Coordinates of N, CA, C and O in Angstrom, one line a residue:
L10 N -10.5 -9.1 -4.4 CA -9.5 -8.9 -5.2 C -8.6 -8.2 -4.5 O -8.6 -7.4 -3.7
Q11 N -7.3 -8.5 -5.1 CA -5.9 -7.9 -4.6 C -5.0 -7.6 -5.5 O -4.8 -8.2 -6.7
W12 N -4.2 -6.5 -5.5 CA -3.3 -6.2 -6.4 C -1.9 -6.2 -5.8 O -1.8 -5.7 -4.7
Q13 N -1.0 -6.7 -6.4 CA 0.6 -6.7 -5.9 C 1.1 -5.4 -6.2 O 1.0 -4.8 -7.3
V14 N 1.9 -5.0 -5.1 CA 2.5 -3.5 -5.2 C 4.0 -3.7 -4.9 O 4.3 -4.4 -4.0
S15 N 4.9 -3.2 -5.7 CA 6.2 -3.5 -5.6 C 6.9 -2.0 -5.4 O 6.6 -1.1 -6.1
I16 N 7.6 -1.8 -4.2 CA 8.4 -0.7 -4.0 C 9.7 -0.6 -4.3 O 10.6 -1.8 -4.0
F17 N 10.1 0.5 -5.1 CA 11.6 0.3 -5.7 C 12.3 1.6 -5.1 O 11.7 2.5 -4.8
R18 N 13.4 1.4 -5.0 CA 14.4 2.8 -4.7 C 14.9 3.3 -6.0 O 15.0 2.7 -7.0
D19 N 15.2 4.5 -6.0 CA 15.8 5.2 -7.1 C 17.2 4.8 -7.5 O 17.4 4.6 -8.6
T20 N 18.0 4.3 -6.6 CA 19.3 4.0 -6.7 C 19.5 2.5 -7.4 O 20.3 2.1 -8.0
N21 N 18.4 1.6 -7.2 CA 18.3 0.3 -7.6 C 17.0 0.1 -8.2 O 16.1 -0.7 -7.6
P22 N 16.7 0.5 -9.5 CA 15.3 0.2 -10.0 C 15.2 -1.2 -10.4 O 13.9 -1.6 -10.9
D23 N 16.1 -2.0 -10.5 CA 16.0 -3.4 -10.8 C 15.4 -4.3 -9.9 O 14.5 -5.2 -10.3
A24 N 15.7 -4.2 -8.4 CA 15.2 -5.1 -7.5 C 14.4 -4.2 -6.6 O 14.8 -3.3 -6.1
P25 N 13.0 -5.1 -6.2 CA 12.1 -4.2 -5.4 C 12.8 -4.4 -4.0 O 13.2 -5.3 -3.6
V26 N 12.4 -3.4 -3.2 CA 12.7 -3.3 -1.8 C 11.8 -4.0 -1.0 O 12.0 -4.9 -0.1
D27 N 10.4 -4.1 -1.4 CA 9.5 -4.7 -0.8 C 8.4 -5.0 -1.9 O 7.9 -4.2 -2.6
V28 N 7.5 -6.1 -1.6 CA 6.4 -6.5 -2.3 C 5.2 -7.0 -1.6 O 5.5 -7.8 -0.6
F29 N 4.1 -6.3 -1.8 CA 3.2 -6.6 -0.9 C 1.8 -6.5 -1.7 O 1.6 -6.1 -2.8
F30 N 0.7 -7.0 -1.3 CA -0.8 -6.8 -1.9 C -1.6 -5.9 -1.1 O -1.8 -5.7 0.0
I31 N -2.4 -5.1 -1.9 CA -3.3 -4.2 -1.5 C -4.6 -4.7 -1.9 O -5.0 -5.4 -2.9
N32 N -5.5 -4.4 -0.8 CA -6.8 -4.9 -1.0 C -8.0 -3.8 -0.4 O -7.3 -2.8 0.0
N33 N -9.3 -4.3 -0.3 CA -10.3 -3.3 0.4 C -10.0 -3.5 2.1 O -10.6 -2.4 2.5
V34 N -9.1 -4.3 2.4 CA -8.9 -4.4 4.1 C -7.9 -3.4 4.3 O -8.1 -2.6 5.2
N35 N -6.9 -3.4 3.5 CA -5.7 -2.6 4.0 C -5.6 -1.3 3.2 O -4.9 -0.4 3.6
L36 N -6.6 -1.2 2.3 CA -6.6 0.2 1.6 C -8.1 0.4 1.3 O -8.7 0.3 0.0
P37 N -8.8 0.7 2.3 CA -10.3 0.8 2.2 C -10.6 2.2 1.4 O -9.7 2.7 1.3
P38 N -12.0 2.2 0.8 CA -12.3 3.2 0.1 C -12.0 4.6 0.8 O -12.3 4.7 1.9
R39 N -11.8 5.7 0.1 CA -11.4 6.8 0.8 C -12.7 7.9 0.6 O -13.5 7.7 -0.6
R40 N -13.3 8.2 1.8 CA -14.5 8.9 1.8 C -14.5 10.5 2.1 O -13.5 10.9 2.7
S41 N -15.4 11.2 1.4 CA -15.5 12.7 2.0 C -16.2 13.0 3.2 O -16.7 11.9 3.9
K42 N -16.4 14.1 3.7 CA -17.0 14.5 4.9 C -18.5 13.9 5.0 O -19.1 13.7 5.9
Q43 N -19.0 13.9 3.6 CA -20.5 13.6 3.5 C -20.4 12.1 3.2 O -21.7 11.7 2.9
K44 N -19.7 11.4 3.5 CA -19.5 9.9 3.2 C -19.9 9.6 2.0 O -20.1 8.2 1.7
K45 N -19.5 10.4 0.9 CA -19.3 9.8 -0.6 C -18.2 9.1 -0.8 O -16.9 9.6 -0.2
V46 N -17.9 8.1 -1.5 CA -16.8 7.5 -1.8 C -16.2 8.4 -2.9 O -16.6 8.7 -4.1
L47 N -14.8 8.8 -2.5 CA -13.9 9.7 -3.6 C -13.2 8.6 -4.2 O -13.0 9.0 -5.6
W48 N -12.7 7.7 -3.7 CA -11.8 6.7 -4.5 C -11.9 5.4 -4.0 O -12.2 5.3 -2.6
R49 N -11.8 4.4 -4.5 CA -11.5 2.9 -4.3 C -11.0 2.2 -5.2 O -10.7 2.5 -6.3
L50 N -10.5 0.9 -4.7 CA -9.8 0.1 -5.8 C -11.0 -0.5 -6.6 O -12.0 -0.7 -6.3
P51 N -10.5 -0.9 -8.0 CA -11.4 -1.3 -9.0 C -12.0 -2.5 -8.6 O -11.6 -3.6 -7.9
I52 N -13.1 -2.9 -9.0 CA -14.0 -3.9 -8.7 C -13.6 -5.1 -9.5 O -13.6 -6.3 -9.3
A53 N -13.4 -4.9 -10.9 CA -13.0 -5.9 -11.9 C -11.7 -5.8 -12.0 O -10.8 -4.8 -11.9
E54 N -11.1 -7.1 -12.4 CA -9.8 -7.4 -12.6 C -9.2 -6.5 -14.0 O -7.9 -6.5 -13.9
S55 N -9.9 -6.5 -14.7 CA -9.6 -5.9 -16.1 C -9.4 -4.4 -15.8 O -8.7 -3.8 -16.8
Q56 N -10.0 -3.8 -15.0 CA -9.5 -2.3 -14.7 C -8.3 -2.1 -14.0 O -7.7 -2.8 -13.3
A57 N -7.4 -1.1 -14.6 CA -6.2 -0.6 -13.8 C -6.4 0.2 -12.5 O -7.4 0.9 -12.5
V58 N -5.5 0.0 -11.7 CA -5.5 0.6 -10.5 C -4.9 2.0 -10.9 O -3.8 2.0 -11.2
R59 N -5.7 3.2 -10.5 CA -5.1 4.5 -10.5 C -5.1 5.0 -9.3 O -6.0 5.3 -8.5
L60 N -3.9 5.5 -8.7 CA -3.8 5.8 -7.5 C -3.5 7.4 -7.5 O -2.7 8.0 -8.4
A61 N -4.3 8.2 -6.8 CA -4.1 9.6 -6.5 C -3.1 10.0 -5.6 O -2.6 8.8 -5.1
V62 N -2.6 11.0 -5.4 CA -1.4 11.3 -4.5 C -1.7 11.0 -3.1 O -0.9 10.3 -2.5
A63 N -2.8 11.1 -2.6 CA -3.3 10.8 -1.3 C -3.3 9.3 -1.1 O -3.0 8.8 0.0
D64 N -3.6 8.4 -2.1 CA -3.7 7.0 -2.2 C -2.2 6.7 -2.2 O -1.8 5.5 -1.7
E65 N -1.4 7.3 -3.1 CA 0.0 6.7 -3.1 C 0.6 7.0 -1.5 O 1.5 6.1 -1.4
E66 N 0.3 8.1 -1.0 CA 0.8 8.3 0.3 C 0.4 7.2 1.3 O 1.1 6.6 2.4
R67 N -0.7 6.7 1.3 CA -1.6 5.5 1.9 C -0.7 4.2 1.5 O -0.4 3.5 2.5
V68 N -0.5 3.9 0.3 CA 0.4 2.8 0.0 C 1.7 3.0 0.8 O 2.4 1.9 1.4
F69 N 2.4 4.1 0.7 CA 3.9 4.2 1.2 C 3.7 4.0 2.7 O 4.6 3.4 3.2
N70 N 2.6 4.5 3.3 CA 2.4 4.3 4.9 C 2.2 2.8 5.2 O 2.8 2.4 6.1
I71 N 1.6 2.0 4.3 CA 1.6 0.6 4.5 C 2.9 0.0 4.3 O 3.3 -0.9 5.3
Y72 N 3.8 0.7 3.5 CA 5.3 0.1 3.4 C 5.9 0.5 4.8 O 6.6 -0.4 5.1
K73 N 5.7 1.5 5.2 CA 6.6 1.9 6.3 C 6.1 1.2 7.5 O 7.1 0.9 8.3
E74 N 5.0 0.9 7.6 CA 4.5 0.1 8.9 C 5.1 -1.4 8.8 O 5.4 -2.1 9.6
R75 N 5.0 -1.9 7.5 CA 5.7 -3.1 7.4 C 7.2 -3.3 7.7 O 7.6 -4.0 8.2
K76 N 8.0 -2.2 7.1 CA 9.3 -1.9 7.3 C 9.4 -1.8 8.9 O 10.4 -2.6 9.4
K77 N 8.8 -1.1 9.5 CA 8.8 -1.2 11.1 C 8.6 -2.4 11.7 O 9.4 -2.8 12.7
E78 N 7.7 -3.3 11.2 CA 7.4 -4.5 11.9 C 8.4 -5.6 11.7 O 9.1 -6.2 12.5
R79 N 9.2 -5.4 10.3 CA 10.3 -6.1 10.1 C 11.6 -5.8 11.1 O 12.3 -6.6 11.5
K80 N 11.8 -4.7 11.5 CA 12.8 -4.1 12.2 C 12.6 -4.7 13.5 O 13.4 -5.1 14.2
K81 N 11.4 -4.7 14.1 CA 11.1 -5.1 15.3 C 11.1 -6.6 15.5 O 11.8 -7.1 16.4
E82 N 10.8 -7.3 14.4 CA 10.9 -8.8 14.4 C 12.4 -9.3 14.3 O 12.8 -10.1 15.0
A83 N 13.2 -8.5 13.7 CA 14.6 -8.7 13.5 C 15.3 -8.5 15.0 O 16.1 -9.2 15.3
L84 N 14.7 -7.4 15.7 CA 15.4 -7.2 17.0 C 14.9 -8.2 18.0 O 15.9 -8.9 18.8
R85 N 13.8 -8.7 17.7 CA 13.3 -9.8 18.7 C 14.0 -11.1 18.5 O 14.5 -11.9 19.4
T86 N 14.2 -11.4 17.3 CA 15.2 -12.7 16.9 C 16.4 -12.7 17.0 O 17.1 -13.5 17.4
A87 N 17.0 -11.5 17.3 CA 18.5 -11.2 17.4 C 18.8 -11.3 19.0 O 20.0 -11.9 19.3
K88 N 17.9 -11.2 19.6 CA 18.0 -11.4 21.3 C 17.9 -12.8 21.6 O 17.5 -13.8 21.3

């Protein structure tokens, strides 16, 4: 299963800056030091995704990495 994530800016809430999908590969379960699962994406499609603050930061880090890759790719194609 995967979920679509849209990133919006405060200045323009109508158009998303980036849209990508999260799944267990790019957002794996978060575990404690004792290896217990603290958070994971839902198993069923009928369940809504609830993100804690730490998980929101993880999603935002995925967005930042994608943004860096787009910039590198734009520089490569511009040369």
